[in-house]
Amino acid sequence: MRRASRLFDRIIDRENLRIAVHKALRGKRSRDDARAFLAGLDENLDSLRSSLQDGTAALGESHQFTIRDPKERVVTAPCFRERVLHHAIMNVCEPVFERWLISDTFACRTGKGRLAALDRARQFAAGHPFFLKLDVRRYFDSVPHDVLYRRLDRLIKDPRLLCLLHRIIGSFSTSPGRGLPIGSLTSQHFANAYLGALDRFVKECLRVTGYVRYMDDFVLWSHTTARLRAHRVAVGDFLGQELKLDLKPAYINSTTHGMDFLGCRVYATHMTLNRRSRVRFQRTLRALESGFVDGTIDELTLQQRATALVAFTQTSGVSSWRFRRVVIDCSLVSGQGSPTA
């Protein structure tokens, strides 16, 4: 693929930076650093643009917090100024990454996403009797910086942009020379594009037609388990040798038994919420009710969070209404439950 050039000047273009500010403000308007940036918008944009031109832009300023739903992760949230920078970069670079990716990878892409990945998985389940489900071990923590640099060099030939991207990647590590921060826009796209090499290996070398990837979760379908076992070895070797990554234990099973994928149980004819999602839904709804009864959250917050929680279970094509009805009918959210129940 032809490498993209002359991108840096488009990134630091004043209009692109203004667009990046508006994108960075989504859901962040109440933050102190966002308000401070807006209070001196023109001066801050000039300062950011100047520091990018002379290569002195400060990088790595962030705060970290831990989330435990559905599993424990450390989120590294960049300061608002860096959020603006990341959006400015991706406004220009996202189409470059998009050209590199195949159609059956679904994370961090306009018009794709979780629902499209689930629907595609159901289609492949309908046409194949067996599946192989794979996952990279501690993916974001394990991405090697030097290999990622080389992969970016194959996509981009603008030296000023490459220098900036190298600085952004190098500003964070979980171990020497490894790791991308969860919670950063650029990290999401770097991580997704990094496994683009795996996508092409699976499609072009292994000649697998049934394949879906959502970030570091991916599935291969076939008509024989022997072929899937061979694919497991080939994929593991490729990841270890070319991308310096390790796989978690593989899982091969019949599509008639269903497959846990992205919070759902995928069958050939339909999808349901998987057990973890059901437990998570019930546990979170109970926690919201307890907070409302204790007075730690108000009624409006309860309604907003409960609505978002229910929306997750209403995935298109997923049979979950009966489960939702049983849980909600016994809850305070429906108005029928009792605080002492």
XYZ file of C-alpha atoms in Angstrom, residues 63-77 135-141 172 174 180-183 188 191 214-217 248 262-263 276 280:
39
model
C -4.630 11.061 35.324
C -5.336 7.409 36.003
C -8.261 5.602 37.580
C -9.369 1.991 37.858
C -12.600 0.512 36.549
C -13.837 -2.946 37.490
C -16.761 -3.485 35.119
C -16.655 -6.030 33.556
C -13.018 -6.604 34.622
C -10.367 -4.519 36.312
C -8.568 -2.078 34.029
C -6.434 0.998 34.628
C -7.659 3.884 32.468
C -5.215 6.653 31.589
C -7.145 9.805 30.665
C -7.772 -13.413 22.481
C -4.414 -11.675 22.962
C -3.036 -11.815 26.499
C -2.938 -8.339 28.133
C -3.002 -6.729 24.720
C -2.689 -2.994 25.460
C 0.007 -3.661 28.077
C 3.656 5.902 28.199
C 3.665 -0.462 31.329
C -0.384 1.646 25.183
C -2.660 3.572 27.549
C -6.298 2.510 27.738
C -8.418 5.653 27.463
C -7.280 2.824 20.320
C -3.884 -0.863 18.761
C -13.051 -6.668 17.404
C -9.805 -5.138 18.746
C -7.922 -8.102 20.294
C -10.899 -10.524 20.352
C -4.605 -16.750 25.747
C -18.786 -9.110 22.981
C -21.243 -9.645 25.827
C -21.591 -12.449 32.426
C -23.522 -7.558 35.346
